[in-house]
Amino acid sequence: MKKLLLLILASLLVSSRAGATGLSDYGSDLVAPKSWIELDGYLRLRGALLRNLDLDRGPTPSGKPLFPLPVDEAGGQSLTAADMRLRTDLAAYWPDGGLSVKVRLDFLDNVALGSAPDGIPSASTSQRPQNAIVVRRAYGEVLTPFGLLAGGRMGNHWGLGILANGGDCDVCDTGDSADRIAFISPLLGHLWAVAYDFTATGPFLPNRNRTQVVDIAPTANVHTVTAAIMRFNRDATRFRRRRAGRWTPEYGAYVSHRWQKNDVPATYLPTAQPVVVTPSQVMARGYVATAADLWLRLEGPHVRLELEAAYLNARVDQASLIPGVLFREPVTSNQFGGALETAFGSFDGWGFVGLNAGLASGDDAPGFGAFPEVGAKSPVRGDLDGAQASPPFDTTVNNFRFHPDYRVDRLLFRHIIGTVTDAGYLRPHTDLTIWRGAPGRFSFVLAGIFSWAMKPTSTPSGARLLGFEIDPGLRYDSRFGFSAAIEQATLIPLAGLDNPDLGLKAQPAQSWRARLMYRF
């Protein structure tokens, strides 16, 4: 029975790798591990030159530029960035299969190159040692007679990654992790999954011998439960069917529900002095939220189509963060977003072309609401960002936010706004093979991104059109794990990014990037 279940799971689960990152690929390598211990990962080095990302359109009404400016040169427009990351995915297996323990560690995670000179910078001959180790995942998997049971801190990814993104792409910076207990079972040719996430717990106090912390406000915990159904295939399966001229349909859907009864804002609000957690700091929250997501992929000999669509609904009965100061009206949220990726051509030959598109619902409040700061002042017309709700006057938050690691472009959404939110875009693209040989593949990539705001009230100028970006690049991918890329980007801003208050039109911005990847 165990071996049969292993074979069924193997036929339904996707790629076999130590860094399994979502409900679709937990346990995908338990069937026949190559060895007791597996280690894979990469070393990434990258650098960038950014020019005029403030668009020369002056500050917003809050007095801030759209992007930081150099402090060492009056009128300067160029900024630089260079960092590295060593990622390791370590997996230990039971010799006969059926059980594994996995860990993801990131060393010097996005640490800026040259950021730790030993002594006076001009006289330094070394970099100081860094204690920059990030434990992103640590979890176990075991195959039971009824399915796979996984528990621990594990990756959280779904579909294209617009909502939940594990951060596994070459240019990803963060990635989602969940403290989760998940059970996945094959039935009727599909994978059925249920999961419980310890989304947020605390505040804590140590027990008597200080070996464990105790949650002293259990009603303030945030709980999340998820149910999903999936049909996936391995990369090798899709390749084999594509070469045979066959189509491969794949799909999945999930519903996730989250709730919180009470809250202790003193545990996360910025304060001048630490606040002692007492019963007076506990306040009613009444938070409930539901997310539904649908993912589809269809691949044929010369066609690849992939779609993800999500809807989020939430309600907060009491949105106040100050005990004793209460609002009469609840805050509600209705958000929707979707992304479509297409490719047509020869995936194993000369390359392909395609048209991608995306949409994220918006909110009438000023600013895009990409990364609002807790406790910050409400935005005013012309600001780039800010909270989308301001009780008791504005009690809705309707802007859908793509995960920042779902990359659409290289300038506007990646750097200036921060992610796709309250916006739509069209992205024609191509990936053409210049040369292919035994060592690897050298290719030319090109994309154009036309973007607009869903709500004109969110843009700095009040106009809808945001810009057109051109993103060319050269990439080399070797057959032994090395890859390199040189990328350029030019953003041509449109009226939505102008500054009508100062009578200034937004000017073009540019960036140049280089990236080296060493995989093992």
XYZ file of C-alpha atoms in Angstrom:
520
model
C 0.000 0.000 0.000
C 2.802 2.410 0.885
C 4.657 1.770 -2.368
C 1.453 2.173 -4.382
C 0.712 5.496 -2.698
C 4.268 6.636 -3.377
C 3.863 5.873 -7.073
C 0.518 7.685 -7.250
C 1.973 10.740 -5.525
C 4.975 10.666 -7.849
C 2.706 10.726 -10.896
C 0.765 13.733 -9.596
C 3.407 15.852 -7.885
C 5.749 18.198 -9.683
C 9.526 18.639 -9.734
C 11.722 16.654 -7.359
C 13.886 19.034 -5.372
C 14.945 19.703 -1.803
C 13.354 23.141 -1.933
C 9.711 22.090 -2.359
C 7.783 25.304 -1.997
C 4.018 24.750 -2.045
C 1.077 22.384 -1.621
C 1.649 21.044 -5.138
C 5.172 19.733 -4.532
C 5.478 18.839 -0.852
C 6.846 15.302 -0.739
C 7.574 15.169 -4.469
C 11.000 13.591 -3.892
C 10.071 10.905 -1.351
C 9.563 8.130 -3.903
C 13.170 7.238 -4.647
C 15.678 9.646 -3.090
C 19.054 9.584 -4.814
C 20.886 9.590 -1.504
C 20.319 10.028 2.220
C 21.407 13.664 2.022
C 20.792 16.097 -0.838
C 22.035 19.665 -1.115
C 21.166 22.112 -3.843
C 21.001 25.858 -4.202
C 22.844 28.735 -5.817
C 25.183 31.665 -5.335
C 23.821 34.900 -6.805
C 25.782 38.072 -7.475
C 24.032 41.061 -8.978
C 24.526 44.757 -9.517
C 22.467 47.646 -10.836
C 22.794 51.259 -11.962
C 19.563 53.236 -11.535
C 19.147 56.644 -13.127
C 16.401 59.249 -12.630
C 13.932 57.012 -10.846
C 12.396 60.118 -9.245
C 11.418 61.035 -12.859
C 12.487 64.696 -12.374
C 8.908 65.570 -11.527
C 9.520 67.068 -8.109
C 8.216 65.923 -4.712
C 4.745 64.740 -3.825
C 2.518 66.939 -1.599
C 4.031 65.114 1.397
C 7.458 66.432 0.379
C 8.916 63.110 -0.772
C 10.361 62.254 -4.197
C 8.987 59.184 -5.977
C 12.354 57.497 -5.383
C 15.374 58.371 -3.221
C 17.944 60.806 -4.623
C 21.748 60.826 -4.119
C 22.795 62.708 -0.977
C 26.419 63.185 -2.057
C 25.848 65.175 -5.245
C 23.525 68.132 -5.761
C 21.316 67.401 -8.736
C 22.667 63.866 -9.030
C 20.479 61.240 -10.620
C 22.441 57.972 -10.456
C 22.224 55.348 -7.704
C 23.930 51.980 -7.525
C 23.176 48.656 -5.865
C 25.115 45.392 -5.620
C 24.441 42.388 -3.393
C 24.789 38.640 -3.078
C 23.009 35.586 -1.686
C 24.071 32.000 -1.058
C 20.950 29.824 -0.919
C 21.101 26.229 0.315
C 18.290 23.680 0.345
C 19.295 20.705 2.487
C 17.205 17.512 2.659
C 17.768 14.377 4.756
C 15.879 11.215 3.725
C 15.011 7.908 5.313
C 16.982 5.332 3.251
C 13.867 3.490 2.028
C 12.001 6.692 1.187
C 8.780 7.952 2.679
C 10.269 10.452 5.154
C 12.382 13.581 4.896
C 13.444 16.655 6.854
C 14.280 19.811 4.904
C 15.910 23.141 5.661
C 16.438 26.279 3.574
C 19.228 28.605 4.711
C 20.177 31.866 3.013
C 23.679 33.172 3.776
C 24.505 36.875 3.311
C 20.938 37.242 2.075
C 20.848 40.333 -0.162
C 23.769 41.803 1.806
C 25.229 44.748 -0.092
C 28.675 44.097 -1.527
C 31.264 46.203 0.273
C 28.875 47.073 3.121
C 31.152 45.873 5.951
C 34.631 47.369 5.429
C 37.042 46.467 8.208
C 38.099 49.826 9.641
C 38.282 53.151 7.800
C 36.693 52.572 4.385
C 39.562 54.007 2.349
C 42.136 51.925 4.218
C 40.151 48.689 4.529
C 41.735 45.501 3.233
C 38.936 43.142 4.255
C 35.225 42.774 4.949
C 34.143 42.124 8.513
C 32.541 38.699 9.136
C 28.748 38.809 8.931
C 26.239 36.849 10.997
C 23.759 37.093 8.139
C 22.048 33.701 8.093
C 18.327 33.540 7.396
C 16.435 30.347 8.205
C 13.573 30.440 5.732
C 12.274 26.882 5.998
C 12.544 23.909 8.346
C 9.958 21.163 8.068
C 9.365 17.434 7.860
C 7.391 15.177 5.522
C 6.178 11.632 6.057
C 4.080 9.332 3.928
C 1.185 7.698 5.790
C -1.166 4.978 4.454
C -3.638 7.740 3.574
C -1.425 10.512 2.208
C 1.416 12.894 2.944
C 1.691 14.704 6.288
C 3.984 17.764 6.377
C 4.683 20.068 9.288
C 6.969 22.966 10.167
C 7.971 26.237 8.547
C 7.620 25.574 4.839
C 7.387 27.420 1.558
C 4.074 28.916 0.497
C 3.542 29.189 -3.253
C 0.581 28.822 -5.558
C 0.153 29.048 -9.327
C 1.929 31.966 -10.973
C 2.691 33.464 -7.575
C 0.655 36.671 -7.741
C -0.816 36.050 -4.269
C 1.378 33.437 -2.555
C 4.949 33.331 -3.840
C 7.759 31.115 -2.546
C 10.480 33.417 -3.901
C 12.279 30.785 -6.003
C 12.887 32.817 -9.185
C 16.341 34.104 -10.152
C 15.405 37.727 -9.363
C 13.229 37.105 -6.286
C 14.108 38.905 -3.061
C 11.750 37.601 -0.371
C 9.387 34.632 -0.639
C 6.540 33.451 1.574
C 6.863 30.900 4.354
C 4.126 29.464 6.560
C 4.238 27.724 9.942
C 1.941 24.998 8.695
C 0.519 21.523 9.205
C -0.606 20.118 5.847
C -2.101 16.837 4.678
C -2.157 15.924 0.970
C -3.763 12.806 -0.495
C -4.237 11.515 -4.062
C -7.783 10.638 -5.095
C -9.460 10.310 -8.503
C -6.393 11.541 -10.336
C -6.078 14.722 -8.278
C -4.311 15.956 -5.175
C -6.555 16.993 -2.292
C -4.986 19.127 0.424
C -5.948 20.700 3.718
C -3.662 22.925 5.780
C -3.679 24.863 9.026
C -1.322 27.836 9.415
C -0.112 29.368 12.671
C -0.267 32.780 11.007
C 0.408 34.892 14.110
C 0.665 34.079 17.819
C 1.672 35.895 20.980
C 2.522 37.942 22.978
C 4.704 35.530 24.937
C 6.277 35.073 28.341
C 8.943 32.461 29.181
C 8.010 29.519 31.378
C 9.581 29.017 34.783
C 12.855 27.445 33.567
C 12.930 29.678 30.451
C 13.087 26.790 28.005
C 9.833 27.626 26.231
C 7.596 30.639 25.726
C 3.902 30.637 26.585
C 1.249 32.509 24.614
C -0.462 34.791 27.140
C -3.186 36.039 24.752
C -4.534 33.016 22.837
C -7.598 34.937 21.621
C -5.260 37.306 19.745
C -3.849 34.500 17.588
C -4.446 34.652 13.833
C -5.608 31.336 12.371
C -5.685 30.270 8.702
C -7.191 27.121 7.191
C -6.886 26.181 3.509
C -8.472 23.516 1.311
C -7.212 22.859 -2.217
C -7.625 20.540 -5.185
C -4.843 20.252 -7.757
C -3.763 18.489 -10.923
C -0.072 19.008 -11.754
C 2.614 17.355 -13.841
C 6.368 17.200 -13.625
C 8.541 19.239 -15.973
C 9.787 15.985 -17.511
C 6.219 14.863 -18.160
C 5.304 18.089 -19.910
C 8.467 17.900 -22.010
C 7.773 14.309 -23.042
C 4.165 15.049 -23.987
C 5.165 18.196 -25.856
C 7.706 16.275 -27.938
C 5.002 13.708 -28.690
C 2.671 16.435 -29.964
C 0.251 16.098 -27.061
C -1.449 18.750 -24.926
C -1.083 18.848 -21.128
C -3.869 20.505 -19.105
C -3.190 21.368 -15.448
C -5.270 23.233 -12.895
C -5.863 23.919 -9.242
C -8.135 25.856 -6.904
C -8.090 26.697 -3.225
C -10.159 28.483 -0.607
C -8.459 29.935 2.462
C -10.132 31.404 5.538
C -8.425 33.519 8.216
C -9.736 34.936 11.486
C -8.683 36.792 14.642
C -10.907 37.536 17.637
C -8.801 39.976 19.698
C -5.568 41.893 19.138
C -2.691 43.428 21.101
C -1.471 46.390 18.974
C 1.267 47.190 21.518
C 3.207 44.152 20.248
C 3.721 45.588 16.756
C 3.104 49.354 16.815
C 6.225 51.567 16.871
C 6.607 53.156 20.302
C 9.272 55.330 21.923
C 9.426 52.997 24.938
C 8.502 49.322 25.302
C 4.898 48.830 26.406
C 4.080 46.350 29.159
C 1.379 43.977 27.940
C -1.515 44.050 30.379
C -5.228 43.200 30.031
C -5.870 46.840 29.174
C -3.787 46.427 25.993
C -6.087 43.695 24.640
C -8.837 44.971 22.383
C -11.538 43.371 20.260
C -10.633 43.031 16.589
C -13.221 40.787 14.926
C -11.202 40.086 11.776
C -12.352 37.567 9.165
C -11.043 37.118 5.624
C -11.549 34.634 2.807
C -9.392 34.149 -0.277
C -10.230 32.064 -3.347
C -7.739 31.368 -6.124
C -7.977 29.550 -9.453
C -4.977 28.452 -11.510
C -4.948 26.991 -15.031
C -2.136 25.928 -17.362
C -2.346 24.444 -20.850
C 0.753 23.423 -22.755
C 1.043 21.995 -26.245
C 3.776 21.476 -28.836
C 4.057 25.208 -29.611
C 1.720 26.899 -27.122
C 1.852 27.627 -23.396
C -1.007 29.386 -21.607
C -1.122 30.025 -17.868
C -3.691 31.955 -15.827
C -4.184 32.784 -12.167
C -7.163 34.702 -10.762
C -7.799 35.543 -7.100
C -10.552 37.138 -5.028
C -10.191 38.362 -1.430
C -12.926 39.454 0.935
C -12.297 40.725 4.466
C -13.987 42.524 7.331
C -12.541 44.128 10.461
C -15.223 44.910 13.029
C -12.900 47.191 15.001
C -10.076 48.836 13.039
C -8.753 51.086 15.803
C -5.189 50.445 16.986
C -5.567 52.451 20.207
C -7.240 50.774 23.204
C -10.208 52.829 24.342
C -10.538 54.684 21.020
C -13.158 52.836 18.988
C -14.754 53.241 15.575
C -18.444 52.691 14.951
C -18.195 51.309 11.418
C -16.258 48.187 10.354
C -13.607 48.284 7.640
C -14.321 46.044 4.644
C -12.287 44.838 1.698
C -13.183 43.397 -1.695
C -10.168 42.765 -3.898
C -9.588 40.877 -7.115
C -6.597 40.332 -9.354
C -5.393 38.131 -12.156
C -2.467 37.478 -14.441
C -2.210 35.767 -17.830
C 1.013 34.474 -19.385
C 1.214 33.221 -22.981
C 4.018 31.912 -25.171
C 3.962 30.701 -28.777
C 6.881 29.176 -30.621
C 9.595 26.571 -30.294
C 10.366 26.111 -26.592
C 13.278 23.777 -27.347
C 14.441 25.548 -30.501
C 14.574 29.128 -31.748
C 12.496 30.584 -28.901
C 9.052 32.045 -28.449
C 6.913 35.193 -28.387
C 3.891 35.985 -26.260
C 1.586 38.492 -24.654
C 1.128 38.698 -20.882
C -1.487 40.729 -19.081
C -2.474 41.511 -15.528
C -5.051 43.371 -13.499
C -5.243 44.381 -9.826
C -8.325 46.075 -8.422
C -8.019 49.587 -7.058
C -9.271 51.868 -4.316
C -10.479 55.472 -4.534
C -8.130 56.674 -1.787
C -5.036 58.712 -2.791
C -1.861 56.728 -3.409
C -1.451 53.170 -4.628
C -1.453 51.510 -1.217
C 1.422 49.212 -2.146
C 3.275 49.344 1.191
C 1.406 51.602 3.640
C 3.236 52.193 6.913
C 1.527 51.437 10.215
C 0.743 54.658 12.059
C 1.639 56.951 9.136
C -0.515 59.953 8.210
C -3.288 59.440 5.706
C -2.179 60.183 2.122
C -3.396 63.234 0.271
C -4.069 63.730 -3.413
C -0.783 63.491 -5.293
C 0.989 61.104 -2.911
C 2.440 57.903 -4.352
C 1.577 55.587 -1.455
C -0.381 55.441 1.760
C -3.108 53.619 3.652
C -6.271 53.073 1.615
C -8.596 53.250 4.618
C -8.937 56.173 7.029
C -11.712 55.422 9.533
C -14.228 56.745 10.259
C -14.334 58.618 6.929
C -13.022 55.929 4.551
C -13.765 52.345 5.572
C -12.812 50.310 2.481
C -9.525 48.775 1.294
C -10.132 47.432 -2.219
C -6.708 47.511 -3.861
C -5.351 44.052 -4.703
C -1.570 43.749 -4.344
C 0.505 41.334 -6.432
C 3.274 39.627 -4.524
C 6.453 41.741 -5.014
C 8.363 38.666 -6.227
C 6.026 38.289 -9.193
C 8.114 40.377 -11.581
C 6.350 42.283 -14.347
C 8.948 44.918 -15.233
C 12.272 46.353 -14.035
C 11.427 49.947 -13.080
C 7.862 51.164 -12.502
C 6.273 48.301 -10.574
C 9.541 46.835 -9.308
C 11.081 50.011 -7.871
C 8.913 53.126 -8.050
C 5.521 51.733 -6.969
C 6.916 48.503 -5.504
C 4.417 46.004 -6.890
C 1.400 45.758 -9.171
C -1.603 47.237 -7.369
C -4.535 49.370 -8.490
C -3.272 48.898 -12.049
C -3.443 46.926 -15.247
C -0.760 46.115 -17.774
C -0.083 44.524 -21.138
C 3.306 42.900 -21.696
C 4.321 41.667 -25.165
C 7.580 39.702 -24.886
C 10.002 37.496 -26.763
C 12.820 35.106 -25.896
C 14.953 34.315 -28.945
C 17.845 31.866 -29.141
C 20.935 33.517 -30.650
C 23.166 30.477 -30.272
C 22.747 26.985 -28.855
C 25.466 24.393 -28.396
C 26.780 21.739 -26.074
C 27.868 24.275 -23.408
C 24.480 25.993 -23.225
C 22.188 28.641 -24.724
C 22.698 32.320 -25.477
C 19.464 34.272 -25.884
C 18.033 37.731 -26.433
C 14.983 38.772 -24.405
C 12.759 41.782 -24.947
C 9.561 42.961 -23.288
C 7.394 46.049 -23.464
C 5.068 46.963 -20.583
C 2.175 49.380 -21.051
C 0.480 50.202 -17.732
C -2.434 52.223 -16.442
C -4.179 52.871 -13.114
C -7.541 51.343 -12.267
C -8.458 54.400 -10.179
C -7.128 57.773 -11.429
C -7.400 59.142 -7.879
C -4.490 56.861 -6.927
C -1.920 58.359 -9.303
C 0.293 61.348 -8.437
C -1.375 63.497 -11.115
C -4.933 62.177 -11.202
C -4.517 60.897 -14.780
C -4.949 57.208 -15.589
C -2.019 56.320 -17.908
C 1.207 55.413 -16.072
C 3.877 54.602 -18.630
C 5.478 52.398 -21.219
C 8.621 50.468 -20.358
C 11.083 48.742 -22.694
C 13.124 45.907 -21.143
C 15.784 44.301 -23.375
C 18.410 41.840 -22.168
C 20.989 39.196 -22.993
C 21.158 35.892 -21.109
C 23.461 32.881 -21.107
C 22.396 29.569 -19.539
C 24.992 26.817 -19.345
C 24.257 23.127 -19.032
C 26.287 22.802 -15.840
C 24.521 25.322 -13.593
C 26.037 28.690 -14.512
C 24.002 31.552 -15.941
C 24.634 35.222 -16.593
C 22.403 38.109 -17.639
C 22.774 41.727 -18.712
C 19.549 43.738 -18.599
C 18.552 47.274 -19.516
C 15.292 49.103 -18.917
C 13.842 52.424 -20.039
C 10.623 53.814 -18.575
C 8.778 56.440 -20.597
C 6.349 57.934 -18.052
C 2.917 59.112 -19.108
C 0.518 61.675 -17.638
C -0.328 59.679 -14.509
C 3.172 60.314 -13.122
C 3.335 64.050 -13.891
C 3.294 66.774 -11.226
C 0.525 69.232 -12.221
C 0.884 71.190 -8.964
C 4.440 72.213 -9.954
C 3.793 72.135 -13.696
C 6.437 69.423 -14.216
C 6.202 66.491 -16.594
C 7.754 63.196 -15.580
C 10.968 62.416 -17.443
C 12.294 58.986 -18.578
C 14.141 56.702 -16.160
C 16.679 53.988 -16.931
C 18.475 51.082 -15.307
C 21.299 48.690 -16.194
C 21.704 45.355 -14.438
C 24.077 42.408 -14.400
C 23.549 39.047 -12.694
C 25.671 35.927 -12.167
C 24.189 32.647 -10.919
C 26.191 29.587 -9.815
C 23.838 26.631 -9.202
C 24.715 23.368 -7.491
